[in-house]
Coordinates of C-alpha atoms in Angstrom, one line a residue:
Chain A
M1 CA 0.0 0.0 0.0
W2 CA 3.0 2.3 0.2
G3 CA 3.6 1.7 -3.5
A4 CA 2.6 5.2 -4.4
Q5 CA 5.6 7.2 -5.4
R6 CA 6.4 10.5 -3.7
V7 CA 5.4 12.6 -6.7
T8 CA 5.0 15.7 -4.6
F9 CA 6.9 16.1 -1.4
I10 CA 6.0 19.2 0.4
K11 CA 7.7 19.9 3.7
Q12 CA 5.3 21.5 6.2
S13 CA 7.4 24.7 6.6
K14 CA 7.4 25.4 2.9
Q15 CA 3.7 24.6 2.4
I16 CA 2.1 27.8 3.5
Q17 CA 2.7 30.1 0.6
I18 CA 2.1 27.4 -2.0
I19 CA -1.2 26.5 -0.6
Q20 CA -2.6 30.0 0.0
L21 CA -2.3 30.5 -3.8
S22 CA -3.9 27.3 -4.8
K23 CA -6.8 27.4 -2.4
K24 CA -9.1 29.3 -4.7
R25 CA -8.4 27.5 -7.9
A26 CA -8.1 24.0 -6.4
K27 CA -9.4 21.7 -9.0
M28 CA -8.0 18.7 -7.4
K29 CA -10.1 16.2 -5.6
L30 CA -9.0 14.3 -2.6
K31 CA -9.5 10.6 -3.1
R32 CA -8.2 9.2 0.1
F33 CA -5.8 9.4 3.0
L34 CA -3.0 7.0 3.4
L35 CA -1.1 6.6 6.7
R36 CA 2.6 6.4 6.9
Y37 CA 3.5 5.3 10.4
H38 CA 7.3 5.8 10.4
P39 CA 8.1 8.6 10.3
P40 CA 4.6 9.7 11.0
G41 CA 2.8 11.3 8.1
I42 CA -0.4 11.4 6.2
I43 CA -0.3 10.8 2.5
L44 CA -3.0 12.5 0.4
E45 CA -4.0 10.7 -2.7
Y46 CA -5.7 13.1 -5.0
Q47 CA -7.0 13.3 -8.6
R48 CA -6.2 16.2 -10.9
K49 CA -8.9 17.5 -13.2
N50 CA -7.3 15.6 -16.1
G51 CA -7.8 12.4 -14.1
E52 CA -4.2 11.8 -13.1
V53 CA -3.9 10.5 -9.6
E54 CA -1.0 11.8 -7.5
T55 CA 0.1 11.8 -3.9
K56 CA 1.7 14.2 -1.5
S57 CA 2.7 13.8 2.0
I58 CA 2.2 15.9 5.2
D59 CA 5.0 15.0 7.5
L60 CA 4.2 15.1 11.2
L61 CA 7.7 14.5 12.5
N62 CA 7.1 16.1 15.9
L63 CA 4.0 14.1 16.8
T64 CA 4.0 13.0 20.5
P65 CA 1.3 11.9 22.9
E66 CA 1.4 15.5 24.2
T67 CA 0.5 17.0 20.8
D68 CA -2.6 19.2 20.8
I69 CA -4.4 17.3 18.1
D70 CA -7.2 19.9 17.4
R71 CA -4.7 22.7 17.0
L72 CA -2.7 20.5 14.6
I73 CA -5.7 19.8 12.6
D74 CA -6.6 23.4 12.3
Q75 CA -3.1 24.1 11.1
I76 CA -3.2 21.3 8.5
L77 CA -6.6 22.6 7.2
L78 CA -5.2 26.1 6.9
E79 CA -2.3 24.9 4.9
E80 CA -3.8 22.2 2.9
P81 CA -6.7 23.1 0.5
L82 CA -7.3 19.4 -0.4
I83 CA -8.8 18.8 3.0
S84 CA -12.2 20.2 3.8
E85 CA -13.8 20.9 7.1
S86 CA -15.9 17.8 6.7
R87 CA -12.8 15.6 6.9
K88 CA -11.8 16.9 10.4
P89 CA -13.2 13.8 12.3
A90 CA -11.4 11.4 9.9
L91 CA -8.2 13.3 10.2
K92 CA -8.4 13.3 13.9
K93 CA -8.8 9.5 14.0
L94 CA -5.8 9.2 11.7
I95 CA -3.6 11.4 13.9
E96 CA -4.6 9.5 17.0
K97 CA -3.7 6.3 15.2
L98 CA -0.3 7.7 14.3
I99 CA 0.4 8.7 17.9
E100 CA -0.7 5.2 19.0
K101 CA 1.7 3.7 16.5
Q102 CA 4.6 5.7 17.8
M103 CA 3.9 4.4 21.3
E104 CA 3.9 0.8 20.3
N105 CA 6.4 -1.9 21.3
Q106 CA 7.0 -0.4 24.8
D107 CA 6.4 -3.7 26.7
Q108 CA 7.8 -6.1 24.1
K109 CA 10.1 -8.9 25.0
F110 CA 12.0 -10.7 22.2
E111 CA 12.6 -14.4 22.0
C112 CA 14.7 -16.4 19.6
F113 CA 12.2 -17.8 17.1
K114 CA 14.5 -19.7 14.7
V115 CA 18.1 -20.4 14.1
L116 CA 18.8 -20.6 10.4
R117 CA 21.8 -22.7 9.5
A118 CA 21.7 -22.5 5.7
H119 CA 24.9 -20.7 5.0
L120 CA 28.1 -22.7 4.8
L121 CA 30.3 -19.8 5.8
P122 CA 30.0 -16.6 7.8
L123 CA 27.2 -14.2 7.1
T124 CA 27.9 -10.6 6.0
N125 CA 24.9 -8.3 5.9
C126 CA 21.1 -8.7 6.1
A127 CA 18.0 -6.7 5.2
F128 CA 14.2 -6.8 5.4
N129 CA 11.8 -5.7 2.8
K130 CA 9.3 -3.0 3.9
S131 CA 6.4 -5.3 4.5
G132 CA 8.7 -7.5 6.6
D133 CA 7.5 -10.8 5.2
K134 CA 10.9 -11.5 3.7
F135 CA 14.5 -10.8 4.5
I136 CA 17.8 -11.5 2.8
T137 CA 21.2 -12.6 4.1
G138 CA 24.6 -12.6 2.3
S139 CA 27.5 -14.8 3.0
Y140 CA 31.1 -15.7 2.4
D141 CA 29.6 -18.8 0.7
R142 CA 28.9 -16.5 -2.3
T143 CA 25.1 -16.8 -2.0
C144 CA 22.4 -14.5 -1.0
K145 CA 19.4 -16.2 0.5
V146 CA 15.8 -15.0 0.7
W147 CA 13.8 -16.1 3.8
D148 CA 10.2 -16.2 4.8
T149 CA 10.0 -14.2 8.1
I150 CA 6.8 -15.9 9.2
T151 CA 8.0 -19.5 8.9
G152 CA 11.8 -19.2 8.8
Q153 CA 11.8 -21.1 5.5
E154 CA 14.4 -20.5 2.9
L155 CA 12.6 -19.2 -0.2
L156 CA 15.4 -18.7 -2.7
S157 CA 19.1 -19.0 -2.9
L158 CA 20.7 -16.5 -5.3
E159 CA 23.8 -18.3 -6.5
E160 CA 25.8 -16.6 -9.3
H161 CA 28.4 -14.5 -7.6
K162 CA 31.9 -15.8 -7.8
N163 CA 33.0 -14.4 -4.4
V164 CA 31.6 -13.1 -1.1
V165 CA 28.2 -11.5 -1.2
Y166 CA 28.9 -8.6 1.0
T167 CA 26.0 -6.2 0.6
M168 CA 22.4 -6.5 -0.4
A169 CA 19.1 -4.5 -0.5
F170 CA 15.5 -4.7 -1.4
N171 CA 14.0 -2.0 -3.6
N172 CA 11.8 -0.8 -0.8
P173 CA 9.0 0.2 -0.5
F174 CA 8.1 -2.1 -3.4
G175 CA 10.1 -5.1 -2.4
D176 CA 9.9 -7.0 -5.7
K177 CA 13.6 -6.7 -6.6
I178 CA 16.9 -7.4 -4.8
V179 CA 20.3 -6.1 -5.6
T180 CA 23.4 -7.9 -4.3
G181 CA 27.0 -6.6 -4.3
S182 CA 30.0 -8.9 -4.2
F183 CA 33.7 -9.1 -3.8
D184 CA 33.6 -10.4 -7.4
R185 CA 33.3 -6.7 -8.4
T186 CA 29.8 -7.1 -9.8
A187 CA 26.4 -6.3 -8.5
K188 CA 23.3 -8.3 -9.6
I189 CA 19.6 -7.3 -9.8
W190 CA 17.2 -10.1 -9.1
D191 CA 13.5 -10.8 -9.0
A192 CA 12.6 -11.1 -5.3
N193 CA 9.8 -13.5 -6.0
T194 CA 11.3 -15.9 -8.6
G195 CA 15.0 -15.5 -8.1
Q196 CA 15.4 -14.7 -11.8
R197 CA 18.5 -12.6 -12.4
Y198 CA 17.7 -9.5 -14.5
H199 CA 21.1 -7.8 -14.8
T200 CA 24.7 -8.1 -13.8
L201 CA 26.2 -4.7 -13.2
K202 CA 29.8 -4.8 -14.5
G203 CA 32.3 -2.0 -14.3
H204 CA 33.9 -1.7 -10.9
K205 CA 37.5 -2.7 -10.7
M206 CA 37.4 -3.9 -7.1
E207 CA 35.1 -5.3 -4.4
I208 CA 31.6 -3.8 -4.1
V209 CA 31.0 -3.1 -0.5
C210 CA 27.9 -0.8 -0.3
L211 CA 24.9 -0.3 -2.4
G212 CA 21.2 0.7 -2.4
F213 CA 18.2 1.4 -4.5
D214 CA 16.9 4.9 -4.8
P215 CA 13.5 5.4 -3.1
H216 CA 11.7 5.3 -6.5
G217 CA 13.3 1.9 -7.4
M218 CA 14.6 3.3 -10.7
L219 CA 18.3 3.5 -9.8
V220 CA 20.9 1.4 -8.0
A221 CA 24.0 3.0 -6.5
T222 CA 27.1 0.9 -5.8
G223 CA 30.2 1.9 -3.8
S224 CA 33.5 0.1 -4.2
M225 CA 37.0 -0.5 -2.9
D226 CA 38.1 1.0 -6.3
H227 CA 37.4 4.5 -4.9
T228 CA 34.4 5.1 -7.1
A229 CA 30.6 4.9 -6.8
K230 CA 28.4 4.2 -9.8
L231 CA 24.7 4.8 -10.6
W232 CA 22.9 2.2 -12.7
D233 CA 19.6 2.1 -14.4
V234 CA 17.5 -0.7 -12.9
E235 CA 15.5 -1.3 -16.0
T236 CA 18.4 -1.7 -18.4
G237 CA 21.3 -2.6 -16.1
Q238 CA 23.3 0.2 -17.8
E239 CA 25.8 2.4 -16.0
I240 CA 24.5 6.0 -15.9
F241 CA 27.2 7.8 -14.0
N242 CA 30.6 7.0 -12.6
L243 CA 31.1 9.0 -9.5
S244 CA 34.8 9.6 -9.2
G245 CA 36.6 11.9 -6.9
H246 CA 37.2 10.0 -3.7
R247 CA 40.8 9.2 -3.1
A248 CA 40.2 5.9 -1.2
E249 CA 37.7 3.1 -0.7
I250 CA 34.0 4.0 -0.5
V251 CA 32.5 2.0 2.4
S252 CA 29.0 3.5 2.9
L253 CA 26.4 5.2 0.8
C254 CA 22.8 6.5 1.2
F255 CA 20.1 8.1 -1.0
N256 CA 18.1 10.9 0.5
T257 CA 14.3 10.5 0.8
D258 CA 13.6 12.4 -2.4
G259 CA 16.1 10.3 -4.2
D260 CA 17.8 13.3 -5.8
K261 CA 21.0 13.2 -3.8
L262 CA 23.5 10.5 -2.9
L263 CA 25.9 10.5 0.1
T264 CA 29.1 8.5 -0.1
A265 CA 31.5 8.0 2.9
S266 CA 35.1 7.0 2.2
F267 CA 38.4 5.9 3.8
D268 CA 39.8 9.2 2.4
N269 CA 38.4 10.9 5.5
T270 CA 35.7 12.7 3.6
A271 CA 32.1 12.2 2.5
K272 CA 30.6 13.5 -0.7
I273 CA 27.1 14.6 -1.7
W274 CA 26.3 13.9 -5.3
D275 CA 23.5 15.2 -7.6
V276 CA 21.8 12.1 -8.8
C277 CA 20.5 13.8 -12.0
T278 CA 23.8 15.0 -13.2
G279 CA 26.4 12.8 -11.4
Q280 CA 28.2 15.9 -10.2
C281 CA 29.7 16.2 -6.8
I282 CA 27.8 19.0 -5.0
F283 CA 29.9 19.1 -1.8
T284 CA 32.9 17.3 -0.2
L285 CA 32.4 17.1 3.5
E286 CA 35.8 17.7 5.0
G287 CA 36.7 17.8 8.7
H288 CA 37.2 14.3 9.9
T289 CA 40.8 13.3 10.7
G290 CA 40.3 9.6 10.2
E291 CA 38.7 7.1 7.8
L292 CA 34.9 7.3 7.6
S293 CA 32.9 4.3 8.7
C294 CA 29.4 5.4 7.8
G295 CA 27.2 8.1 6.3
Q296 CA 23.4 8.7 6.4
F297 CA 20.8 11.3 5.4
D298 CA 18.0 12.1 7.9
F299 CA 14.4 11.7 6.7
T300 CA 14.0 15.4 5.6
G301 CA 17.3 15.3 3.7
D302 CA 18.3 18.6 5.2
Y303 CA 21.0 17.0 7.3
C304 CA 23.4 14.1 7.1
L305 CA 25.7 12.4 9.5
T306 CA 29.1 10.7 9.2
G307 CA 31.0 8.5 11.6
S308 CA 34.7 8.1 11.7
I309 CA 37.5 6.2 13.2
D310 CA 38.7 9.6 14.5
R311 CA 36.2 8.8 17.4
T312 CA 33.6 11.4 16.4
C313 CA 30.4 11.7 14.5
K314 CA 29.6 14.8 12.5
L315 CA 26.4 16.4 11.5
W316 CA 26.3 18.3 8.2
D317 CA 24.0 20.9 6.6
V318 CA 23.2 19.4 3.2
S319 CA 22.4 22.8 1.6
S320 CA 25.8 24.3 2.4
G321 CA 28.0 21.3 3.0
Q322 CA 29.1 22.8 6.3
C323 CA 29.7 20.8 9.5
I324 CA 27.2 22.0 12.1
E325 CA 28.0 19.7 15.0
T326 CA 30.7 17.3 16.1
F327 CA 29.5 14.7 18.5
R328 CA 32.4 13.7 20.8
G329 CA 32.7 11.4 23.8
H330 CA 33.8 8.0 22.4
N331 CA 37.2 6.7 23.5
D332 CA 37.7 4.7 20.3
E333 CA 36.6 4.5 16.7
V334 CA 33.0 5.2 15.8
L335 CA 32.1 2.1 13.7
D336 CA 28.5 2.9 12.9
A337 CA 25.9 5.7 13.4
C338 CA 22.3 6.3 12.4
F339 CA 19.4 8.7 12.7
N340 CA 16.0 7.7 14.1
S341 CA 13.2 7.8 11.6
T342 CA 12.2 11.3 12.3
G343 CA 15.7 12.6 12.5
N344 CA 15.7 14.3 15.9
K345 CA 18.1 11.8 17.5
L346 CA 21.1 10.0 16.3
A347 CA 23.0 7.1 17.8
T348 CA 26.7 6.1 17.6
A349 CA 28.4 2.7 18.1
S350 CA 32.0 2.5 19.0
A351 CA 34.9 0.2 19.4
D352 CA 35.0 1.4 23.0
G353 CA 32.1 -0.9 23.6
I354 CA 29.7 1.9 24.3
A355 CA 26.9 3.4 22.2
R356 CA 25.6 6.9 22.6
I357 CA 22.4 8.7 21.8
Y358 CA 22.5 12.4 20.9
N359 CA 20.0 15.1 20.4
V360 CA 20.5 16.2 16.8
F361 CA 19.4 19.8 17.4
T362 CA 21.2 20.6 20.7
G363 CA 24.2 18.3 20.1
A364 CA 23.8 17.0 23.7
C365 CA 24.5 13.4 24.6
I366 CA 21.2 12.1 26.0
S367 CA 22.3 8.6 27.0
L368 CA 25.3 6.3 27.3
L369 CA 24.4 2.7 26.4
Q370 CA 26.8 0.6 28.5
G371 CA 26.8 -3.2 28.8
H372 CA 28.6 -4.7 25.9
E373 CA 31.8 -6.5 26.7
N374 CA 33.4 -5.7 23.4
E375 CA 33.3 -3.4 20.5
I376 CA 29.9 -2.5 18.9
S377 CA 29.9 -2.6 15.1
K378 CA 26.3 -2.0 14.2
I379 CA 23.5 0.2 15.6
S380 CA 20.0 1.1 14.6
F381 CA 16.7 2.5 16.0
N382 CA 13.5 0.7 15.6
P383 CA 11.1 2.5 13.2
Q384 CA 9.1 3.7 16.2
G385 CA 12.2 5.3 17.6
N386 CA 11.8 4.0 21.2
K387 CA 14.3 1.2 21.0
I388 CA 17.9 0.8 19.8
I389 CA 19.6 -2.4 18.8
T390 CA 23.4 -2.8 18.9
A391 CA 25.5 -5.7 17.5
S392 CA 28.8 -6.6 19.1
S393 CA 31.8 -8.8 18.8
D394 CA 30.9 -10.0 22.3
K395 CA 28.4 -12.4 20.4
T396 CA 25.3 -10.6 21.6
C397 CA 22.9 -8.0 20.4
R398 CA 21.4 -5.8 23.0
L399 CA 18.2 -3.7 23.1
W400 CA 18.1 -0.4 24.7
S401 CA 15.3 2.0 25.8
V402 CA 15.8 5.3 24.0
D403 CA 14.0 7.2 26.8
T404 CA 16.0 5.8 29.7
G405 CA 19.2 4.6 28.1
N406 CA 18.7 1.3 30.0
E407 CA 19.6 -2.0 28.6
V408 CA 16.2 -3.8 28.2
Q409 CA 17.3 -7.1 26.7
V410 CA 20.4 -9.2 25.8
L411 CA 19.9 -11.3 22.7
G412 CA 22.4 -14.1 23.4
G413 CA 23.0 -17.4 21.6
H414 CA 25.2 -16.7 18.7
E415 CA 28.5 -18.6 18.9
D416 CA 30.6 -16.0 17.3
E417 CA 30.5 -12.3 16.7
I418 CA 27.5 -10.6 15.2
F419 CA 28.1 -8.7 11.9
S420 CA 24.7 -7.4 11.2
C421 CA 21.2 -6.9 12.6
A422 CA 18.0 -5.3 11.5
F423 CA 14.5 -4.5 12.7
N424 CA 11.5 -5.0 10.5
Y425 CA 9.2 -2.0 9.8
E426 CA 6.7 -3.1 12.4
G427 CA 9.5 -3.2 15.0
D428 CA 8.3 -6.6 16.3
T429 CA 10.9 -8.8 14.5
I430 CA 14.7 -8.7 14.5
I431 CA 17.2 -10.6 12.4
T432 CA 20.9 -11.1 13.4
G433 CA 23.6 -12.4 11.1
S434 CA 26.8 -13.8 12.6
K435 CA 30.2 -15.0 11.8
D436 CA 29.0 -18.4 13.3
N437 CA 27.4 -19.0 9.8
T438 CA 23.8 -18.7 11.2
C439 CA 21.1 -16.2 11.2
R440 CA 18.6 -15.9 14.0
I441 CA 15.1 -14.5 13.8
W442 CA 13.8 -12.9 17.0
K443 CA 10.2 -12.1 17.6
D444 CA 8.4 -10.2 20.3
Q445 CA 5.5 -11.8 22.2
Y446 CA 2.9 -10.5 19.7
A447 CA 4.7 -11.6 16.6
L448 CA 5.5 -15.0 18.2
K449 CA 1.8 -15.7 18.8
G450 CA 1.0 -14.4 15.4
I451 CA -1.3 -11.8 17.0
K452 CA -1.7 -9.0 14.6
K453 CA -1.7 -5.8 16.5
P454 CA -4.8 -3.9 15.6
Q455 CA -4.2 -2.4 12.2
P456 CA -5.4 1.1 11.5
A457 CA -7.6 1.2 8.4
A458 CA -4.7 1.5 6.0
G459 CA -6.3 3.4 3.3
A460 CA -8.6 5.2 5.8
S461 CA -10.9 6.1 3.0
A462 CA -11.8 9.7 2.3
E463 CA -14.5 8.7 -0.1
G464 CA -17.2 11.2 -0.3
A465 CA -14.7 14.0 0.1
T466 CA -16.2 16.8 -1.9
D467 CA -13.4 19.2 -2.1
Chain B
M1 CA 36.3 -7.0 14.6
G2 CA 33.1 -6.2 12.7
L3 CA 32.6 -6.0 9.0
L4 CA 34.4 -2.6 8.7
K5 CA 37.6 -4.2 9.9
L6 CA 37.2 -6.9 7.3
L7 CA 37.2 -4.1 4.7
R8 CA 40.1 -2.4 6.3
S9 CA 42.1 -5.6 6.2
L10 CA 41.2 -6.0 2.5
K11 CA 42.7 -2.6 1.7
K12 CA 46.2 -2.3 0.3
N13 CA 48.5 -0.8 2.9
E14 CA 52.2 -0.2 2.9
K15 CA 52.8 -0.7 6.6
E16 CA 50.6 -3.8 7.0
A17 CA 50.8 -7.2 5.5
R18 CA 48.0 -9.6 4.8
I19 CA 48.9 -13.2 5.5
L20 CA 46.8 -16.1 4.5
V21 CA 47.0 -19.4 6.4
L22 CA 45.8 -22.4 4.5
G23 CA 46.0 -26.2 4.7
L24 CA 43.9 -29.2 5.2
D25 CA 41.5 -29.5 8.1
N26 CA 43.1 -30.6 11.3
A27 CA 46.6 -29.4 10.1
G28 CA 46.7 -27.0 13.1
K29 CA 46.2 -23.6 11.5
T30 CA 44.1 -22.1 14.2
T31 CA 46.3 -23.6 16.9
I32 CA 49.4 -22.0 15.3
L33 CA 47.7 -18.7 15.2
K34 CA 46.5 -18.8 18.8
A35 CA 49.9 -20.0 19.9
L36 CA 51.5 -17.0 18.1
S37 CA 49.2 -14.6 19.9
E38 CA 49.7 -16.3 23.3
E39 CA 46.1 -17.5 23.6
D40 CA 44.8 -20.7 25.2
I41 CA 45.0 -23.6 22.8
S42 CA 43.3 -26.3 24.9
T43 CA 39.9 -26.1 23.2
I44 CA 40.0 -25.5 19.6
M45 CA 37.1 -26.4 17.3
P46 CA 37.3 -26.9 13.6
T47 CA 37.1 -23.5 11.9
Q48 CA 33.8 -23.2 10.0
G49 CA 34.7 -19.9 8.4
F50 CA 37.7 -17.9 9.2
N51 CA 39.6 -16.3 12.1
I52 CA 41.5 -13.1 11.8
K53 CA 44.3 -12.1 14.1
A54 CA 46.4 -8.9 14.1
L55 CA 50.0 -9.7 15.0
T56 CA 53.0 -7.4 15.2
Q57 CA 56.3 -8.8 14.1
D58 CA 59.4 -6.7 13.8
G59 CA 57.4 -3.5 13.7
F60 CA 55.3 -4.9 10.9
K61 CA 51.5 -5.3 11.4
L62 CA 50.3 -8.6 10.2
N63 CA 46.6 -9.3 9.5
V64 CA 46.6 -13.0 9.6
W65 CA 43.6 -14.8 8.1
D66 CA 43.2 -18.4 9.2
I67 CA 40.8 -20.1 6.8
G68 CA 38.8 -23.3 7.6
G69 CA 40.3 -26.3 5.8
Q70 CA 37.4 -28.8 5.6
K71 CA 36.9 -30.2 2.2
A72 CA 33.4 -28.7 1.7
I73 CA 34.7 -25.2 2.3
R74 CA 38.0 -25.4 0.4
P75 CA 36.4 -24.2 -2.8
Y76 CA 35.8 -20.9 -1.0
W77 CA 39.5 -20.3 -0.3
K78 CA 39.5 -18.2 -3.5
N79 CA 37.4 -15.6 -1.6
Y80 CA 40.5 -14.6 0.4
Y81 CA 43.3 -14.5 -2.2
E82 CA 43.0 -10.9 -3.2
N83 CA 45.9 -8.6 -1.9
T84 CA 47.7 -11.5 -0.1
D85 CA 51.2 -10.6 0.8
G86 CA 52.3 -13.9 2.3
L87 CA 51.0 -17.4 2.3
V88 CA 51.4 -19.9 5.1
Y89 CA 50.7 -23.5 4.2
V90 CA 50.3 -25.7 7.2
V91 CA 50.9 -29.5 7.0
D92 CA 50.1 -32.1 9.6
S93 CA 53.4 -34.0 9.4
S94 CA 52.0 -36.9 11.3
D95 CA 49.2 -37.6 8.8
E96 CA 51.0 -39.5 6.1
V97 CA 47.7 -40.9 4.8
R98 CA 46.5 -37.5 3.7
L99 CA 49.8 -36.2 2.3
K100 CA 48.5 -36.9 -1.3
E101 CA 45.5 -34.7 -0.7
C102 CA 47.8 -32.1 0.9
V103 CA 49.9 -32.0 -2.2
E104 CA 47.0 -31.7 -4.5
E105 CA 45.6 -28.7 -2.6
L106 CA 49.0 -27.1 -2.6
Q107 CA 49.4 -27.6 -6.4
S108 CA 46.1 -25.9 -7.1
L109 CA 47.0 -23.0 -4.8
L110 CA 50.3 -22.5 -6.5
A111 CA 48.5 -22.3 -9.9
E112 CA 46.3 -19.5 -8.7
E113 CA 46.8 -16.2 -10.6
N114 CA 45.9 -14.1 -7.6
L115 CA 48.6 -15.8 -5.5
K116 CA 51.3 -15.5 -8.2
N117 CA 54.8 -14.6 -6.8
V118 CA 53.4 -14.5 -3.2
P119 CA 56.1 -15.8 -0.8
M120 CA 55.2 -19.0 0.9
L121 CA 56.1 -20.4 4.3
V122 CA 55.3 -24.1 4.8
F123 CA 54.9 -25.2 8.4
A124 CA 55.7 -28.9 8.9
N125 CA 53.5 -28.9 12.0
K126 CA 53.1 -31.4 14.8
Q127 CA 56.8 -32.2 15.2
D128 CA 56.0 -33.0 18.8
L129 CA 54.2 -36.2 17.7
Q130 CA 56.2 -39.4 17.6
F131 CA 55.6 -40.4 14.0
A132 CA 55.8 -37.0 12.5
L133 CA 57.8 -36.8 9.2
D134 CA 60.6 -34.3 9.4
A135 CA 60.8 -31.2 7.3
E136 CA 62.9 -32.7 4.6
E137 CA 60.5 -35.6 4.1
I138 CA 57.6 -33.2 3.9
M139 CA 59.5 -31.1 1.4
S140 CA 60.1 -34.0 -0.9
H141 CA 56.4 -35.1 -0.6
L142 CA 55.2 -31.7 -1.5
Q143 CA 57.7 -31.4 -4.3
L144 CA 58.7 -28.0 -3.1
M145 CA 62.0 -28.1 -5.0
E146 CA 59.9 -27.8 -8.2
I147 CA 58.7 -24.3 -7.2
K148 CA 60.4 -21.7 -9.3
D149 CA 58.1 -18.7 -9.4
R150 CA 58.2 -17.6 -5.8
T151 CA 60.3 -17.5 -2.7
W152 CA 59.5 -20.2 -0.2
T153 CA 60.8 -22.0 2.8
I154 CA 59.8 -24.9 5.0
Q155 CA 60.0 -24.8 8.7
A156 CA 59.5 -27.7 11.1
C157 CA 57.3 -26.6 14.0
S158 CA 55.0 -27.6 16.8
A159 CA 52.1 -25.4 17.7
V160 CA 51.8 -27.1 21.0
T161 CA 55.5 -26.5 22.1
K162 CA 55.7 -23.4 20.0
E163 CA 59.0 -24.6 18.6
G164 CA 59.7 -23.2 15.1
L165 CA 56.8 -20.8 15.0
Q166 CA 58.8 -17.6 15.5
E167 CA 61.5 -18.6 13.1
G168 CA 59.0 -19.2 10.4
M169 CA 57.2 -16.0 10.9
E170 CA 60.4 -14.0 11.0
W171 CA 61.4 -15.4 7.7
L172 CA 58.0 -14.5 6.2
V173 CA 58.0 -11.0 7.5
K174 CA 61.6 -10.4 6.3
T175 CA 60.7 -11.8 2.8
I176 CA 57.6 -9.7 2.6
S177 CA 59.2 -6.5 3.7
E178 CA 62.0 -7.0 1.2
K179 CA 59.4 -7.3 -1.5
K180 CA 57.4 -4.3 -0.4

């Protein structure tokens, strides 16, 4: 249901002027509301006079249980001509649902649901599709396997690469394609349902170690140990741009939400922001004094972060390329860092065995996550933003409360260090990939019992809207 | 270590050397590595994937990759050949029955394009066992004299007593640093 492309993406702040103008001559008809839980937002599906159906999103990134809903609704109505007074009650219900969704998963307890022993050699990375019914794992055994999350069954084994399958991704939100990147210097695009291989992306001169689909599913970006990144056309498999300029290995990349910019992080101590339409480098983010380990855009695309072995994480203004904050405190290399889904917090993982949560806007460290007995190599928020998962070479993953900074659970059982971990979009299932050649699925009590938490009317219909 | 460290150890680096330790299963690769880094060697399980140890020898940082030797995972040895500066081939000198298999694996290693010219140290391990063949016998079984395209040596050793380990590694580091 999230298949609708982001044709129009209007940030709340910029909306006011645009909408005042169009209010009188609005010839567009609201068809229905769609909810986007994480980050919270309402998608308007509307029809133009010529019959074309488009969508735009109202991002409600600051939604909390304390939000004055009536005031918020008045503000939305003022700014958004597509929504008439008569939709107020419906809108209220949707916003209440969104708040409820943000509060979910407070009391959850995870248990190991399945140990998957299908790889012959250590796992590398893993990833969920957006709906969470499938996930993929890569391995030193040169395969990428597709798994059914519900049953733990292996659905497909993608076996064409001639070396380690190091990095992989779904074309979320669609989830019908997979891209795999290998030490064999190629990437491959596959049908996620049949395992049929569509394209082999050839051109890199060394190992491919990071990649991703753009949010529209039209492009794939690959980053390589050969110091370059490349953009590829998903449809034809052709190389569109070679992004050269980095002076060392590229180890992390990320598209922004709109899909018009790409961030690359390199061992040359810099990150670069690229214009996806032209292949030109817009900014080189300079300031770190050691190799970068990661880079990520926040949801709005206004900011991005970089982590470095210089023990810091930096926040950058995407419109100017300037560093606006340096997050310090770690006593060893920062090995991973990430934003939460709304972008108001970020978390860092370090070789010092501690993770930290920072307030993005004040730069203050909110919490120290202490408990791991060895270095932490991966960190991420759950989509709801109330939990953090960390993966460590101490053979455990740990879950932390974002509010208190307390360790809420230790996921133990792996026999060797954990290389990768991921939450599904619902936040009720976790996968962990280890050097012990296994992958584990962890589910909370609701997911285990197969209890579907009450779903909000997904396409809470706005039929009858007469705007 | 984490995935990032794997990438850093893949990277070409003037001051660091990437050493690959190969050999049949039960040859003692992991034990040698643990003995070299002064770790406990009393409970070592067959390696299902790989182990990486960072060692320092004569001011040189060595990223030593110990790769599992079981037959089923030998086809994947190729995964690790890239950017190798030095090869350590470990032989169980007491296992005469499997010497033929040991030679075959070595032959195919030596034919690998990615390992061309890479210096090789052969450890004739398990010298502490009563019926172990000595280094000279191992050398002739492995037909080492036929090797013309790389620098090599054979060192008798015992991972359990640690005899011969240092000598072997010193030779390897010296040979690699001369090459770099």
